[in-house]
Short mmCIF file of N, CA and C in Angstrom, two decimals:
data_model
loop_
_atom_site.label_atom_id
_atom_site.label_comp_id
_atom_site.label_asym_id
_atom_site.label_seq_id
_atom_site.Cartn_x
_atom_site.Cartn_y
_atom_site.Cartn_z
N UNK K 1 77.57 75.55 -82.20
CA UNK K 1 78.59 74.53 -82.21
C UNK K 1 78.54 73.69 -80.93
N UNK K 2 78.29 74.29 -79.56
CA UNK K 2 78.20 73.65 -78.62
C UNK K 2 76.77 72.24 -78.39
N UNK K 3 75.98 72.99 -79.20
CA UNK K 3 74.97 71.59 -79.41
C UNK K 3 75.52 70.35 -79.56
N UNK K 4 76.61 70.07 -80.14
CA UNK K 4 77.65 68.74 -80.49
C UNK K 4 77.50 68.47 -79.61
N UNK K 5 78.27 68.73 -78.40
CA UNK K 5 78.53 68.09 -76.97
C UNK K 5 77.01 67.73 -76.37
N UNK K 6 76.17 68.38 -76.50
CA UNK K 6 75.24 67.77 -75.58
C UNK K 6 74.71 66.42 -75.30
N UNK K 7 74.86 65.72 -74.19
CA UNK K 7 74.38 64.93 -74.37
C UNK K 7 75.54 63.34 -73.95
N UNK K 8 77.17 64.57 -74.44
CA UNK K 8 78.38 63.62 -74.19
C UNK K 8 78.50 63.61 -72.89
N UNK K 9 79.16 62.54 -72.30
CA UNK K 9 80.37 62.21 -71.19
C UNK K 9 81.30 63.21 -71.62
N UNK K 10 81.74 64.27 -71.21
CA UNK K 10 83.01 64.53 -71.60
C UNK K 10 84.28 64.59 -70.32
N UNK K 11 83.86 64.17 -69.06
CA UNK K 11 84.28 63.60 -67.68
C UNK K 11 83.44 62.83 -67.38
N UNK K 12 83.67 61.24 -67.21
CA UNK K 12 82.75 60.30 -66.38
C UNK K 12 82.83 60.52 -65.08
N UNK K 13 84.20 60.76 -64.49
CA UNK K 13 83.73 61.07 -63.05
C UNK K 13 83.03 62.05 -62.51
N UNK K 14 82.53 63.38 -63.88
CA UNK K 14 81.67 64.09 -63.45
C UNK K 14 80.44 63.86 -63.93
N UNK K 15 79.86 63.22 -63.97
CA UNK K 15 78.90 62.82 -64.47
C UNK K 15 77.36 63.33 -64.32
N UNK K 16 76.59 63.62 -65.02
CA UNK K 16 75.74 64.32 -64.96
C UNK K 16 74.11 63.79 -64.21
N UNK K 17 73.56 64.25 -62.72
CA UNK K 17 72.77 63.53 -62.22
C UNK K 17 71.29 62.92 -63.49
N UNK K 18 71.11 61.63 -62.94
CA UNK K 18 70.31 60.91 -64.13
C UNK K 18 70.79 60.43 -64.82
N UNK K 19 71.75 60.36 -65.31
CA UNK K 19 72.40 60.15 -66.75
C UNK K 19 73.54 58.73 -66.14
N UNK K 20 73.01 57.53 -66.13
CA UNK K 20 73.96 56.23 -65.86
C UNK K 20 74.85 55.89 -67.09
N UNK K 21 74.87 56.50 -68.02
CA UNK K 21 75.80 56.27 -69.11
C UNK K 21 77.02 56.54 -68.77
N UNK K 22 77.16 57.81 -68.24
CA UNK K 22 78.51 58.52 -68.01
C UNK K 22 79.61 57.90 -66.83
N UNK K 23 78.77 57.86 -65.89
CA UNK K 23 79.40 56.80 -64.65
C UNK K 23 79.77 55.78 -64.22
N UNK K 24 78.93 54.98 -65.47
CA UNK K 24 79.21 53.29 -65.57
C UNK K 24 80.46 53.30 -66.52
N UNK K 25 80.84 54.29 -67.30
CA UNK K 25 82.19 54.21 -68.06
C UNK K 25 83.53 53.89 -67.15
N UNK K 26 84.51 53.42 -68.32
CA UNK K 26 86.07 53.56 -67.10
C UNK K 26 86.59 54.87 -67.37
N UNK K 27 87.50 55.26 -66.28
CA UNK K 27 88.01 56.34 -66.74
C UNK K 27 88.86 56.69 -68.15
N UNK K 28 89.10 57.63 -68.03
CA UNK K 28 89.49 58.50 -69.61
C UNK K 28 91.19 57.95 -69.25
N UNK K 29 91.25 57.71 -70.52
CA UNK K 29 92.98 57.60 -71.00
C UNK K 29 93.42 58.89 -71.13
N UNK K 30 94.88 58.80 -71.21
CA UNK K 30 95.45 60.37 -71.36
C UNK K 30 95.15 61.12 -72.72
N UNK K 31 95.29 60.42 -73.33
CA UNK K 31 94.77 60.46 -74.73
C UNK K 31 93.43 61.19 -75.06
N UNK K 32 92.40 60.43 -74.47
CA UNK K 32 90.80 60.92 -74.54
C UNK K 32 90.91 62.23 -73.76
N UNK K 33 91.29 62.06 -72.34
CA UNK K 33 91.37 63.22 -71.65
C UNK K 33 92.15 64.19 -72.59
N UNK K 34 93.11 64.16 -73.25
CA UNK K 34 93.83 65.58 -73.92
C UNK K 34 92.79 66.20 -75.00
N UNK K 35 92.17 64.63 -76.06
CA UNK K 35 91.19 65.07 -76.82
C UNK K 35 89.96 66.30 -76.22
N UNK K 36 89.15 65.60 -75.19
CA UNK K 36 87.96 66.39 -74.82
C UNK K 36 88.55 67.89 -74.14
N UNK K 37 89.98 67.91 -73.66
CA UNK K 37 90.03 69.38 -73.08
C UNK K 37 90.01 70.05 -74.46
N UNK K 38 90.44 69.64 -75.36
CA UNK K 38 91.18 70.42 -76.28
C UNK K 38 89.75 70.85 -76.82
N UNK K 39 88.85 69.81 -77.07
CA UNK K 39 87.69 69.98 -77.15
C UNK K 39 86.76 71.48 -76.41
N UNK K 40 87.36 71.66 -74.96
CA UNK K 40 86.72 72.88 -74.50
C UNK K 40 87.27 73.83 -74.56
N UNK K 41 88.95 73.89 -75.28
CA UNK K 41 89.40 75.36 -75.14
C UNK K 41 89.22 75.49 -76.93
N UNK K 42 89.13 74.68 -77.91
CA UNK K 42 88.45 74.90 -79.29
C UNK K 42 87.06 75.96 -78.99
N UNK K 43 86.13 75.38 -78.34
CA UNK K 43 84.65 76.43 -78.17
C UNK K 43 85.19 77.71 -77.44
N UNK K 44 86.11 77.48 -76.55
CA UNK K 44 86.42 78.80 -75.65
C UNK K 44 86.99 79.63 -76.95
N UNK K 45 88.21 79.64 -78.36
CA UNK K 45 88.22 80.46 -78.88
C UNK K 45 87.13 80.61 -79.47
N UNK K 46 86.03 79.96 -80.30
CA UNK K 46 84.98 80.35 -80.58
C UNK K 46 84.19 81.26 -80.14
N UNK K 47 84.34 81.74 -78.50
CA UNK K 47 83.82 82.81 -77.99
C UNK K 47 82.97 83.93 -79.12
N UNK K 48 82.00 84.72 -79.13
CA UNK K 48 81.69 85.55 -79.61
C UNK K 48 82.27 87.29 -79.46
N UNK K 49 82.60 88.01 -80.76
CA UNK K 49 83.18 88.75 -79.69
C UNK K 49 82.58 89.94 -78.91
N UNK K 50 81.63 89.79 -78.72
CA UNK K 50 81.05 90.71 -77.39
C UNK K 50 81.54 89.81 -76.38
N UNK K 51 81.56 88.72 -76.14
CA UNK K 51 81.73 87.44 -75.29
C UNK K 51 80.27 87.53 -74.10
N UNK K 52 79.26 87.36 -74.72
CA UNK K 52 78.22 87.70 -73.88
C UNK K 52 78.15 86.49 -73.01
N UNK K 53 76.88 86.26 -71.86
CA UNK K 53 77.29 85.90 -71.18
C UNK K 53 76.14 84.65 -71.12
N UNK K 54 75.28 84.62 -72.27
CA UNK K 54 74.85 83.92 -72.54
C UNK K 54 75.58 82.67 -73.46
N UNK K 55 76.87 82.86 -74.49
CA UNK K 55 77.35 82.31 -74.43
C UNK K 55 78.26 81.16 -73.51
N UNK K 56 78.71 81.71 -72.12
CA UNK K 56 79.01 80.98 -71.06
C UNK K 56 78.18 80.35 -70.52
N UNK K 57 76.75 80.70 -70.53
CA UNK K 57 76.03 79.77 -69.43
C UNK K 57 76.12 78.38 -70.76
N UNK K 58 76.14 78.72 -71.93
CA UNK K 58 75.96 77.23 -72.86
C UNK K 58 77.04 76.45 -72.42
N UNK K 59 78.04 77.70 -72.41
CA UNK K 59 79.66 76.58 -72.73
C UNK K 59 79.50 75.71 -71.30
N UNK K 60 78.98 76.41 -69.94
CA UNK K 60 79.03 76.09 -68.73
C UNK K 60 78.01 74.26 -68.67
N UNK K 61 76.77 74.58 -69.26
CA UNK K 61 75.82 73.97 -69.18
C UNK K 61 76.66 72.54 -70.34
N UNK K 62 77.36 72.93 -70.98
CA UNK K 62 77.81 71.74 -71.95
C UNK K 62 78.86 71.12 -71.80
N UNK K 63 79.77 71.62 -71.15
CA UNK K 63 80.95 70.84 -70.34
C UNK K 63 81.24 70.64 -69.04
N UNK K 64 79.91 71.09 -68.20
CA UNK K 64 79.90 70.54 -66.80
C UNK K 64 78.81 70.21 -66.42
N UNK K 65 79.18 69.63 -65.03
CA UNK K 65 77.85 69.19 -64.90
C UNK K 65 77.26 69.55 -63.23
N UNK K 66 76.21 69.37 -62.63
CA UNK K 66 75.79 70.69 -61.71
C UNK K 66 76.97 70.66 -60.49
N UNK K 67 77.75 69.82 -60.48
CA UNK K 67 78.55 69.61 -59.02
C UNK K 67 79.57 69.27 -59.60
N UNK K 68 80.54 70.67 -59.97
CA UNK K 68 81.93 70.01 -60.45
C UNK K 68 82.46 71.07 -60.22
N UNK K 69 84.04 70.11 -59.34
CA UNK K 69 84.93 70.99 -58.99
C UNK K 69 86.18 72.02 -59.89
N UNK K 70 85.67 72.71 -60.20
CA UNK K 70 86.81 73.52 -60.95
C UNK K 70 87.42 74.31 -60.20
N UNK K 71 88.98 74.04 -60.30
CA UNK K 71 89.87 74.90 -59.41
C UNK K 71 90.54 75.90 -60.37
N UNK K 72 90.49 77.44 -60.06
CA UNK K 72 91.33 78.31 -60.54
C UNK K 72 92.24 78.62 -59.69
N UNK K 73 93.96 78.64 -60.76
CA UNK K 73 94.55 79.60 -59.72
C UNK K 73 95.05 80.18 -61.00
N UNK K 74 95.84 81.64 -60.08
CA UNK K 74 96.15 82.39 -61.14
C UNK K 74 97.61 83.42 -60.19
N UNK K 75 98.17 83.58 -61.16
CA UNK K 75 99.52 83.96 -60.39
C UNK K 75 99.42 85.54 -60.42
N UNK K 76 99.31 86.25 -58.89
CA UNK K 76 99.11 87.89 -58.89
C UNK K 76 100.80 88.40 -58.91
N UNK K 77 100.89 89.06 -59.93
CA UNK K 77 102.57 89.63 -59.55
C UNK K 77 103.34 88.41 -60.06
N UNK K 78 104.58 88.15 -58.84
CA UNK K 78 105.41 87.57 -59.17
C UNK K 78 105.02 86.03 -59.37
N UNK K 79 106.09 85.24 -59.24
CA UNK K 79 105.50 83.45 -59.72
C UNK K 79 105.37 83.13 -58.28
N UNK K 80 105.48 83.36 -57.18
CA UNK K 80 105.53 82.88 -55.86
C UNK K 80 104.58 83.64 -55.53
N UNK K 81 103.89 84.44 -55.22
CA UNK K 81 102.15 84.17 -55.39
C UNK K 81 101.04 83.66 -56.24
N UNK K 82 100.56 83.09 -55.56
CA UNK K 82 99.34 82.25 -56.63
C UNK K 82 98.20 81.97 -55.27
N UNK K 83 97.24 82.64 -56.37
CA UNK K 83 95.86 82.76 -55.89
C UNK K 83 95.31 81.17 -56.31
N UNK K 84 93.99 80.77 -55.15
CA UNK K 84 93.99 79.54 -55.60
C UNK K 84 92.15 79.87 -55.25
N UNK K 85 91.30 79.25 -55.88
CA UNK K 85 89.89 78.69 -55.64
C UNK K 85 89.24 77.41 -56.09
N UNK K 86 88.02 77.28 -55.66
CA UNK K 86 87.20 76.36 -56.48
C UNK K 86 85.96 77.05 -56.68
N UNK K 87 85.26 77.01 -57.89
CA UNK K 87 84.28 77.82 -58.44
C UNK K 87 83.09 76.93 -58.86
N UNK K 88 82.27 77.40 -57.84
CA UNK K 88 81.02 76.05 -57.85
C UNK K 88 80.15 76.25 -59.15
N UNK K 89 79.09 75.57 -60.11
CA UNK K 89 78.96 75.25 -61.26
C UNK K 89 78.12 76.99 -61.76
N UNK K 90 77.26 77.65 -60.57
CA UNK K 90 76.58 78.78 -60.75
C UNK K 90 77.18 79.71 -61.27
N UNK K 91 78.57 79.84 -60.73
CA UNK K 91 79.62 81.34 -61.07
C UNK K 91 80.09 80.70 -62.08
N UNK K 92 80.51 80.27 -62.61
CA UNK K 92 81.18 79.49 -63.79
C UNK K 92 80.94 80.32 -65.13
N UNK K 93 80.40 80.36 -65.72
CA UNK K 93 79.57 81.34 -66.73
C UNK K 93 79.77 82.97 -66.76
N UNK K 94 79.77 83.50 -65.26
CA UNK K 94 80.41 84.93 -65.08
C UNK K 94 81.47 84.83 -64.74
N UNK K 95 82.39 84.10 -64.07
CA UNK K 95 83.61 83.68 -64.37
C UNK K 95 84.74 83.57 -65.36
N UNK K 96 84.01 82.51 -66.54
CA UNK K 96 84.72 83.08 -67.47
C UNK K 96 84.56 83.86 -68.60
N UNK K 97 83.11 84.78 -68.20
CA UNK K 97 83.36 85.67 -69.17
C UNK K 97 83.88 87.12 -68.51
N UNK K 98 84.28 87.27 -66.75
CA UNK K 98 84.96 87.93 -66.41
C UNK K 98 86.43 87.75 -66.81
N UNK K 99 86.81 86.95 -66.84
CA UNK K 99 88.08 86.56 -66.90
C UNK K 99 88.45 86.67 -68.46
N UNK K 100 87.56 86.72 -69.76
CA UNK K 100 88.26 87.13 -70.79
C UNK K 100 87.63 88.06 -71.41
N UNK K 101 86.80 89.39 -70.59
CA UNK K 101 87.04 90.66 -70.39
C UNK K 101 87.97 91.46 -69.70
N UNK K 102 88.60 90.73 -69.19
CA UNK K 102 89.70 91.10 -68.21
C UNK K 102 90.99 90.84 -69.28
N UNK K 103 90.65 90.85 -70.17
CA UNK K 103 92.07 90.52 -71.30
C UNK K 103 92.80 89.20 -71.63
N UNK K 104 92.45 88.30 -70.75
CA UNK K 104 92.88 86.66 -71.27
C UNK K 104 92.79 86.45 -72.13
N UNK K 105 93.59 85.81 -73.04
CA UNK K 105 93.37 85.36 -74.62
C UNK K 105 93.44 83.79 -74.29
N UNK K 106 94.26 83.64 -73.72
CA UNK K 106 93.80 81.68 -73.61
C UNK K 106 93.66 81.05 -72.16
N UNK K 107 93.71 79.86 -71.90
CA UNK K 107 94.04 79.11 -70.39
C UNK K 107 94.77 78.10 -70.96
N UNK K 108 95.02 77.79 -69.67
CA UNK K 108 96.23 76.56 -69.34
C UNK K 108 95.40 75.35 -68.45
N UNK K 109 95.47 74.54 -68.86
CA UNK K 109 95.22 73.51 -67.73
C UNK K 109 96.60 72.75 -67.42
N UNK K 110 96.93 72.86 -65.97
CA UNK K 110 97.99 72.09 -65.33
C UNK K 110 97.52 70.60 -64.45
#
């Protein structure tokens, strides 16, 4: 299923080196932007369920691109701690298939 995307803009400001299609675009409306996330948490339930980890390097390799900032945070305990990072494009792939071996059933983007 992830073959679809290849090939898309699915962030122009992240844009993929080589590729002048993506960068010469204007930015995403709220609209497009809600479409394409929805777009990556659709494949995220698709997961397989071993959730191997070859599946992530696709999902990784198809909705990002080599230099993109993804910030996790995640709240330990109460709501007034919150863990915060940025997870450079390599860990991304064991990332989130740590994270939904670890029992996550969905994400949130804020």
């Amino acid at each position: 299923a992830m073959d679809m995307f290849r090939g898309e803009c699915l962030f122009p400001a992240m844009d993929t080196p080589g590729d002048t299609s993506c960068g010469a675009r204007p930015s995403l409306d709220a609209g497009q932007l809600a479409f394409r996330v929805n777009r990556m948490f659709e494949e995220q339930r698709r997961r397989p369920e071993d959730n191997n980890l070859a599946f992530w390097r696709n999902y990784a390799q198809a909705f990002f691109t080599e230099n993109p900032r993804f910030r996790y945070a995640t709240r330990v305990g109460d709501e007034r701690n919150v863990w915060c990072t940025e997870l450079p494009h390599g860990v991304l792939p064991r990332a989130f298939k740590t994270l939904y071996d670890s029992g996550v059933k969905t994400q949130m983007i804020l």
